[in-house]
mmCIF file of C-alpha atoms and ligand atoms in Angstrom:
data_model
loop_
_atom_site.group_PDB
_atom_site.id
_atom_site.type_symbol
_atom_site.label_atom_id
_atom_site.label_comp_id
_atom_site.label_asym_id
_atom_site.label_seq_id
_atom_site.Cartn_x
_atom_site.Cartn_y
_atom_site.Cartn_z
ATOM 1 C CA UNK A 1 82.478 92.215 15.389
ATOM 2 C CA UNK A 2 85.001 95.249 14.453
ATOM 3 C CA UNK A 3 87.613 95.880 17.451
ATOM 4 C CA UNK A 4 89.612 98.328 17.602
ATOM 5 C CA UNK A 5 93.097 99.188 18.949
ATOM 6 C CA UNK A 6 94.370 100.469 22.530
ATOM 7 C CA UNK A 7 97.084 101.353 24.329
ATOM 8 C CA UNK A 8 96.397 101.582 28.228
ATOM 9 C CA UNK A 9 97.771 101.069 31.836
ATOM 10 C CA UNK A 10 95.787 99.050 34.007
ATOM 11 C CA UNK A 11 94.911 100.283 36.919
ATOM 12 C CA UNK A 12 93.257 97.519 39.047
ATOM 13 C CA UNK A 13 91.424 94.099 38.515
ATOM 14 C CA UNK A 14 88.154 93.528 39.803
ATOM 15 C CA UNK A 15 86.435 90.119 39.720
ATOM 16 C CA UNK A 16 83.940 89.166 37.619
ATOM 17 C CA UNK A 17 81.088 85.502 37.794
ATOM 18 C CA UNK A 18 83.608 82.709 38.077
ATOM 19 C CA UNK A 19 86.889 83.268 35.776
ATOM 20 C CA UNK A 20 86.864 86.745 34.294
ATOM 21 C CA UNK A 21 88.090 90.338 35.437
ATOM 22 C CA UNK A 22 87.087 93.415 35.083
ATOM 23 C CA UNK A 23 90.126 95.944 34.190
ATOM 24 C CA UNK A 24 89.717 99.226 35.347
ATOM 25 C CA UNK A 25 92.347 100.668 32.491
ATOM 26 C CA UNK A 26 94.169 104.340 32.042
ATOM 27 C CA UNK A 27 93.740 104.491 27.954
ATOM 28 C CA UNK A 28 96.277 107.031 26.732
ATOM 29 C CA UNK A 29 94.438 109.796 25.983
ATOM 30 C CA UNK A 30 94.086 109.898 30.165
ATOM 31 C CA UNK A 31 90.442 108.648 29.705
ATOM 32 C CA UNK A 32 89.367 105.963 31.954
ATOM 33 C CA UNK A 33 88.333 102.401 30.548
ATOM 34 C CA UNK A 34 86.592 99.425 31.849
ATOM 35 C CA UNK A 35 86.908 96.684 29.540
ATOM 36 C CA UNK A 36 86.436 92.159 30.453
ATOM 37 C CA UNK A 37 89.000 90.148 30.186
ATOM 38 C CA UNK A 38 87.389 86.656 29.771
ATOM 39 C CA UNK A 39 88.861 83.271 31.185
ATOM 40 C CA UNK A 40 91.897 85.200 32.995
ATOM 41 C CA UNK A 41 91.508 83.698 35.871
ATOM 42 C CA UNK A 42 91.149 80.108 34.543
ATOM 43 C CA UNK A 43 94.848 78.394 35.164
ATOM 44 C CA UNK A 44 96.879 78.522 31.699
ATOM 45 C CA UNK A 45 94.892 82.087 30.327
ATOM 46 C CA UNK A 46 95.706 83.017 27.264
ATOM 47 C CA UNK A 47 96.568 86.674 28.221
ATOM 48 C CA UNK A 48 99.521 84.936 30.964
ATOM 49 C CA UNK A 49 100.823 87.570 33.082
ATOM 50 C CA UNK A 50 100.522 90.507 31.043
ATOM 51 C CA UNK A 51 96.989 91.836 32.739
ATOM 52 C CA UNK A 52 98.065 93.060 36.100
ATOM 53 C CA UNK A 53 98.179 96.209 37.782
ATOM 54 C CA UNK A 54 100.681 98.996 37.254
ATOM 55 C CA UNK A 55 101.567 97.087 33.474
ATOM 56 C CA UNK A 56 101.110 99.149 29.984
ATOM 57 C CA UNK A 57 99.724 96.795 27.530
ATOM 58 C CA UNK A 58 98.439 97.081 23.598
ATOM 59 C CA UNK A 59 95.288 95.579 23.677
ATOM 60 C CA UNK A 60 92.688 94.739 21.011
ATOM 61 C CA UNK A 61 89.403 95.541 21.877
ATOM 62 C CA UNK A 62 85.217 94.973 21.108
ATOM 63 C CA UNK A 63 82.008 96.009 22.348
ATOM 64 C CA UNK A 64 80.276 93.302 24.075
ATOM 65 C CA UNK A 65 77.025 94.084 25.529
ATOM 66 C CA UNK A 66 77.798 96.641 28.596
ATOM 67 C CA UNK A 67 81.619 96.919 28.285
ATOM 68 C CA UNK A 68 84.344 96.747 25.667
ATOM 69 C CA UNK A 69 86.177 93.144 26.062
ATOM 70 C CA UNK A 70 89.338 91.933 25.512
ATOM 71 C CA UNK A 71 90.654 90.205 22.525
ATOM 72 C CA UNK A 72 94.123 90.368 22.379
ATOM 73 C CA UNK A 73 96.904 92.041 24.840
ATOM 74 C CA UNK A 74 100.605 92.762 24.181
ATOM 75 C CA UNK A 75 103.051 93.662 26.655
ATOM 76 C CA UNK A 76 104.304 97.520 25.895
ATOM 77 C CA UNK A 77 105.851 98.006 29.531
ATOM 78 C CA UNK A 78 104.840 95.095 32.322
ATOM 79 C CA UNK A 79 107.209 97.041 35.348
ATOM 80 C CA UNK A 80 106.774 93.924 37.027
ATOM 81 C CA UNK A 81 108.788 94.943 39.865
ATOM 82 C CA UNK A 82 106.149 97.259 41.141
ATOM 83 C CA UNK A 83 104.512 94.118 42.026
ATOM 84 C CA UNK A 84 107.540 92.608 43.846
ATOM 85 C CA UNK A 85 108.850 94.635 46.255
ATOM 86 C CA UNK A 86 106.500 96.437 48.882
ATOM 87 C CA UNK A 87 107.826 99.666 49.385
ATOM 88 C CA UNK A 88 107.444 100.324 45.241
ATOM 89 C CA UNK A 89 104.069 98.081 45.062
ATOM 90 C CA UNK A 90 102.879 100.454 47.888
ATOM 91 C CA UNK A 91 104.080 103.289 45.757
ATOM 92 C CA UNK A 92 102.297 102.429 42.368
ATOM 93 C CA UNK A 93 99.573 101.917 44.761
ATOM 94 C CA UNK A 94 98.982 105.542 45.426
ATOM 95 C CA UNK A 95 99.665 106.079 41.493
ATOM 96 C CA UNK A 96 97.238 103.706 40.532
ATOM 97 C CA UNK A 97 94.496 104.759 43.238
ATOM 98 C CA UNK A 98 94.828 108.439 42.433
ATOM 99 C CA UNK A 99 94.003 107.780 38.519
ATOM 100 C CA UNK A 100 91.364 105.579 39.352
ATOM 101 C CA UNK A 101 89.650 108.394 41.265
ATOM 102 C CA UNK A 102 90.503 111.635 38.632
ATOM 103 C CA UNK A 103 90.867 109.876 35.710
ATOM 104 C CA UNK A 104 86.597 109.912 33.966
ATOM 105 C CA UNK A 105 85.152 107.840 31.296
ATOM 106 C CA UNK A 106 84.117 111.052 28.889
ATOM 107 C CA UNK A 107 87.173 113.988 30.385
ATOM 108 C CA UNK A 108 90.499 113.532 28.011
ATOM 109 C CA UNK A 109 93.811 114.339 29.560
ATOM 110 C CA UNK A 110 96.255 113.034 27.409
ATOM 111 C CA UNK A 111 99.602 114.539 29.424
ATOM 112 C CA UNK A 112 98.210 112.271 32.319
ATOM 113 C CA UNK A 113 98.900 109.038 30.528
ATOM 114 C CA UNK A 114 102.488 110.212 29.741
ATOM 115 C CA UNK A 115 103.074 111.158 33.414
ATOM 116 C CA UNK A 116 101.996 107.761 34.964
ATOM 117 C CA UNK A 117 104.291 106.132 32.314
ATOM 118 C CA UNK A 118 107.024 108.062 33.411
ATOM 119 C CA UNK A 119 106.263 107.515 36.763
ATOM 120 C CA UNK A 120 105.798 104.200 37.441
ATOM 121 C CA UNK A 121 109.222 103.827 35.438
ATOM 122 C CA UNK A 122 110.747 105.416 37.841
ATOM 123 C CA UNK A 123 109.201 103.970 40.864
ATOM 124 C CA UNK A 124 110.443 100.857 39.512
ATOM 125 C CA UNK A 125 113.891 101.811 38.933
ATOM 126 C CA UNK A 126 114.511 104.546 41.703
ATOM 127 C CA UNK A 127 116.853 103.947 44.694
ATOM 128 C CA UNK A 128 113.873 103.245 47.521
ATOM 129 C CA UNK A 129 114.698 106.446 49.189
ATOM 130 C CA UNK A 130 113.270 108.415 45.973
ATOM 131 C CA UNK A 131 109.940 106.923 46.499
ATOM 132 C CA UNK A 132 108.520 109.690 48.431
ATOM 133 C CA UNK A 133 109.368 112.007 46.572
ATOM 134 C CA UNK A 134 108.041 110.199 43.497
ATOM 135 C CA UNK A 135 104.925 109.868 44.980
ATOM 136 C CA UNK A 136 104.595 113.476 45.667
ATOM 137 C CA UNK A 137 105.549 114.669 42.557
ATOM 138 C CA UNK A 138 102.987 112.355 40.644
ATOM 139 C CA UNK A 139 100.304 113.497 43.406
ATOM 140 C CA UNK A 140 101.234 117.541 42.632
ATOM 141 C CA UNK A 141 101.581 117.243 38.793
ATOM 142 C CA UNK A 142 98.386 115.292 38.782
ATOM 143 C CA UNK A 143 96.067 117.904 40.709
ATOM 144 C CA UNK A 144 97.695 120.476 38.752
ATOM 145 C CA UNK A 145 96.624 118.790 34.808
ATOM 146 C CA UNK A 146 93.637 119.210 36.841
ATOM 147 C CA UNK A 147 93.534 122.817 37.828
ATOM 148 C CA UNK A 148 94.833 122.732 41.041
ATOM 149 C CA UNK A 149 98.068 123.667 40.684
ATOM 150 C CA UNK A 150 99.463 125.042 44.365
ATOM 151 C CA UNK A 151 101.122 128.528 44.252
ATOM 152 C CA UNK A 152 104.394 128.298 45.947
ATOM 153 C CA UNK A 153 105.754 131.676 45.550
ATOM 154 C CA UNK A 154 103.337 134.962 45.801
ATOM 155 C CA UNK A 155 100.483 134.988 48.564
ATOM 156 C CA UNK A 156 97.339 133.270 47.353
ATOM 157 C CA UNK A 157 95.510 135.657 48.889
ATOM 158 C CA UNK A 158 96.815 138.844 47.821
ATOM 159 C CA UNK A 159 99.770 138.014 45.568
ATOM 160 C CA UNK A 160 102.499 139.915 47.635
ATOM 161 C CA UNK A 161 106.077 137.856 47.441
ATOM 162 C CA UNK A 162 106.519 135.436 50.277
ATOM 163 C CA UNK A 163 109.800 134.283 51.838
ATOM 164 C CA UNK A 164 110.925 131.937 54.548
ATOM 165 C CA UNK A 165 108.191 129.313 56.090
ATOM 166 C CA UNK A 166 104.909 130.066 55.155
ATOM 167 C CA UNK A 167 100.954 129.067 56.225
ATOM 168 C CA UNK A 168 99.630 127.049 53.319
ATOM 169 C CA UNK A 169 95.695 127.422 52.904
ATOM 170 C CA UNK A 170 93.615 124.494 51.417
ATOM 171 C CA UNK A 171 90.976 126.872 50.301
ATOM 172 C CA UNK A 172 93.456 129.269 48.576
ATOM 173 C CA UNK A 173 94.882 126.749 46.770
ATOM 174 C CA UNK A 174 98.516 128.387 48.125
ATOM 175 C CA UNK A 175 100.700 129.731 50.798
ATOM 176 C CA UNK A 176 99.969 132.901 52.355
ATOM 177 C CA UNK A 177 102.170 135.946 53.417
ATOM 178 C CA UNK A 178 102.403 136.617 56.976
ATOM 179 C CA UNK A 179 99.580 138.750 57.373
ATOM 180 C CA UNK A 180 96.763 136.842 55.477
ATOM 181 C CA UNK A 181 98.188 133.514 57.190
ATOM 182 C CA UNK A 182 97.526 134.995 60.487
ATOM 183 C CA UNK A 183 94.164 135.780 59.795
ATOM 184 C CA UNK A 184 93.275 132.025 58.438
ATOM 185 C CA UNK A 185 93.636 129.617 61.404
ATOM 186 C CA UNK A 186 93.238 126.771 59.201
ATOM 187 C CA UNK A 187 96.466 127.327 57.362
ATOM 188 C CA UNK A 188 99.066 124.483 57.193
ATOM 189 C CA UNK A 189 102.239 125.020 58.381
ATOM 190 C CA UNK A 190 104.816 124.640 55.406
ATOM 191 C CA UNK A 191 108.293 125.209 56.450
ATOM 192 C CA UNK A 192 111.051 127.191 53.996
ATOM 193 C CA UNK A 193 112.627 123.553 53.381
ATOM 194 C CA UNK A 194 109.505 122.030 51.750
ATOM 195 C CA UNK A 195 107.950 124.914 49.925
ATOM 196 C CA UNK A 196 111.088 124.851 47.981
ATOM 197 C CA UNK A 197 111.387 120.917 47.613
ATOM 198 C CA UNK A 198 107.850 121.186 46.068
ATOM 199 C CA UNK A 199 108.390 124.106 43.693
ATOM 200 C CA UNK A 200 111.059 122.013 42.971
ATOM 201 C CA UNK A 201 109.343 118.752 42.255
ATOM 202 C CA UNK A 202 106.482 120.358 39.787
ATOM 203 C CA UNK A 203 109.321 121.701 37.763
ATOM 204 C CA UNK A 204 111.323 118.496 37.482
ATOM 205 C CA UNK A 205 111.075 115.596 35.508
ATOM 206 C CA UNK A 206 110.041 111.887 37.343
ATOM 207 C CA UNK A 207 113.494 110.629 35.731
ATOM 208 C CA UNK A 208 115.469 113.231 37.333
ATOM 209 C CA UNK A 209 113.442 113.145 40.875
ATOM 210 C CA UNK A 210 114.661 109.195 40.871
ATOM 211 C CA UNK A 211 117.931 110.468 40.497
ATOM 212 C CA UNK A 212 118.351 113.270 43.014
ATOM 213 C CA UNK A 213 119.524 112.948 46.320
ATOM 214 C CA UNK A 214 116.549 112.901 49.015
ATOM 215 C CA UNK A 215 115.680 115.842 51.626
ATOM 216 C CA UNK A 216 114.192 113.221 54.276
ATOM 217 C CA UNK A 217 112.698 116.155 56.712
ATOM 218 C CA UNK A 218 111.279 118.490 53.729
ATOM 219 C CA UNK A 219 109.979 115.479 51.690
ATOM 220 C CA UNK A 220 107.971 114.298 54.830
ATOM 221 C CA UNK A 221 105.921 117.787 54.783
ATOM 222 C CA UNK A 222 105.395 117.677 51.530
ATOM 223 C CA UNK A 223 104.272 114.623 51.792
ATOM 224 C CA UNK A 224 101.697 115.391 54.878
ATOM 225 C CA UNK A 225 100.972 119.175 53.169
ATOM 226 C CA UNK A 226 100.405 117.235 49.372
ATOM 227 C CA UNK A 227 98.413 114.873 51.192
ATOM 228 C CA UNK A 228 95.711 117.005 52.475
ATOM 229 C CA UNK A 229 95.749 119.252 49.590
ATOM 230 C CA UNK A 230 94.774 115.637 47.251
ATOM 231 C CA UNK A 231 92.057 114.920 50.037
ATOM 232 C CA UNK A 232 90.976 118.244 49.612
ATOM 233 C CA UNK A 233 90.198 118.122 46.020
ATOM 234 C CA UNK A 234 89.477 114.633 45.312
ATOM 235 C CA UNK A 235 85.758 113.636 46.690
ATOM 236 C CA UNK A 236 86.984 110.267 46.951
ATOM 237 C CA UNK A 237 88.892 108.447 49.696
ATOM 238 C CA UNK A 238 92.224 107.295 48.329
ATOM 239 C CA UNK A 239 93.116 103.757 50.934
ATOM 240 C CA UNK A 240 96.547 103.245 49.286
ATOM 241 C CA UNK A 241 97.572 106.740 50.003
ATOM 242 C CA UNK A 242 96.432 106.056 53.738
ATOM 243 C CA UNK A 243 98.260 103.155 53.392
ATOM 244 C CA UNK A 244 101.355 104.856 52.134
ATOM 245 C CA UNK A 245 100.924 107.614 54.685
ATOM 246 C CA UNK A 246 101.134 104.863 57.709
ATOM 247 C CA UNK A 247 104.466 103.718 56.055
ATOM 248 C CA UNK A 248 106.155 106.750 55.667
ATOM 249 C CA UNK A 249 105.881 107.671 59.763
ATOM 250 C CA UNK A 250 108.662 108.753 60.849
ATOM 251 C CA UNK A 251 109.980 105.645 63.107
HETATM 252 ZN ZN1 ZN B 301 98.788 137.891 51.609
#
């Protein structure tokens, strides 16, 4: 049977008769993968540790009957902390949920692979009060490889320059100047602070997010605004990200 090579992060295991798993993988042109890994759960696997969520393996693969299988897996990057600690494993959560839902078995997006890479590197390496912001960043830069990239600057609407606080509108795609905001009553409100924090964020890199010291307020609404705008364009409901919403409340 010929097999072929592939690098790939996996998203999430699901179970499969009595001892195998189904990956749900990221390959690295950004497609999505579903591949069986035979025997994992069966104590002493071959494959060990290296098959769990959040890691970036090199795996050797075949096609069985409905789905490619498993032959061989290497560690590349096995960010093993993202399983340890619950503020990141809550984190790569979101990550992981938001690929699974964009991410399609035919659509190639090969800048999304590198961007979860650099990611989850830096969720697992980021002083915990980056982790917002992380998670933000990944959610923005990841709607806009998709097309929806949010226009921080000029009035969706009618492109005049905006200033200060602004309405953000869902359907626009944008915030609005003062006039068109007042005319859309289901405009977001998007304070000065946090429109800037998110130009900010689409512009930076994850390494130098992890680095930067936090806005607490301004990362909260872009949090909530970022939020809405992912539920707003992605049909499917994300659970980590309600999970990660319900641990971000301010206390
Ligand atoms: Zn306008």
């Amino acid at each position: 049977m010929p097999s072929y090579p592939l690098t790939a992060l996996v998203l999430r295991k699901t179970k499969l008769g009595e001892t195998d798993i189904i990956l749900t993988l990221l390959a690295e042109d950004g497609t999505q993968v579903r591949a069986v890994a035979k025997g994992l759960r069966k104590p002493g696997s071959r494959f060990g540790a290296r098959l769990e969520p959040y890691a970036v393996v090199d795996l050797l693969l075949h096609t069985g009957k409905s789905l490619e299988v498993v032959s061989e897996a290497r560690s590349v990057a096995p960010h093993a902390a993202l399983r340890e600690d619950l503020d990141r494993s809550a984190a790569a959560a979101v990550v992981a949920d938001m690929l699974d839902k964009i991410a399609v078995e035919a659509q190639t997006e090969p800048r999304l692979f590198g961007l979860a890479g650099a990611t989850l590197d830096a969720l697992e390496r980021a002083p915990v009060e980056a982790l917002p912001s992380l998670v933000v960043a990944f959610l923005v830069k990841a709607l806009a490889m998709h097309g929806y990239r949010p226009e921080l600057e000029a009035c969706a609407a009618c492109a005049s320059e905006v200033a200060g606080s602004a309405a953000f509108s869902l359907s626009h795609g944008g915030v609005l100047c003062e006039s068109c905001g007042g005319e859309d009553p289901s405009a977001l409100r998007f304070s000065e602070a946090a429109r800037k924090w998110l130009s900010h964020l689409l512009a930076s890199t994850m390494a130098d997010i992890a680095a930067e010291e936090v806005p607490a307020a301004a990362v909260y609404d872009c949090f909530t605004l970022v939020r809405s705008f992912v539920v707003y364009h992605v049909p499917s409901r994300l659970k980590a990200l309600d999970f990660y919403a319900g641990m971000l409340q301010p206390r």
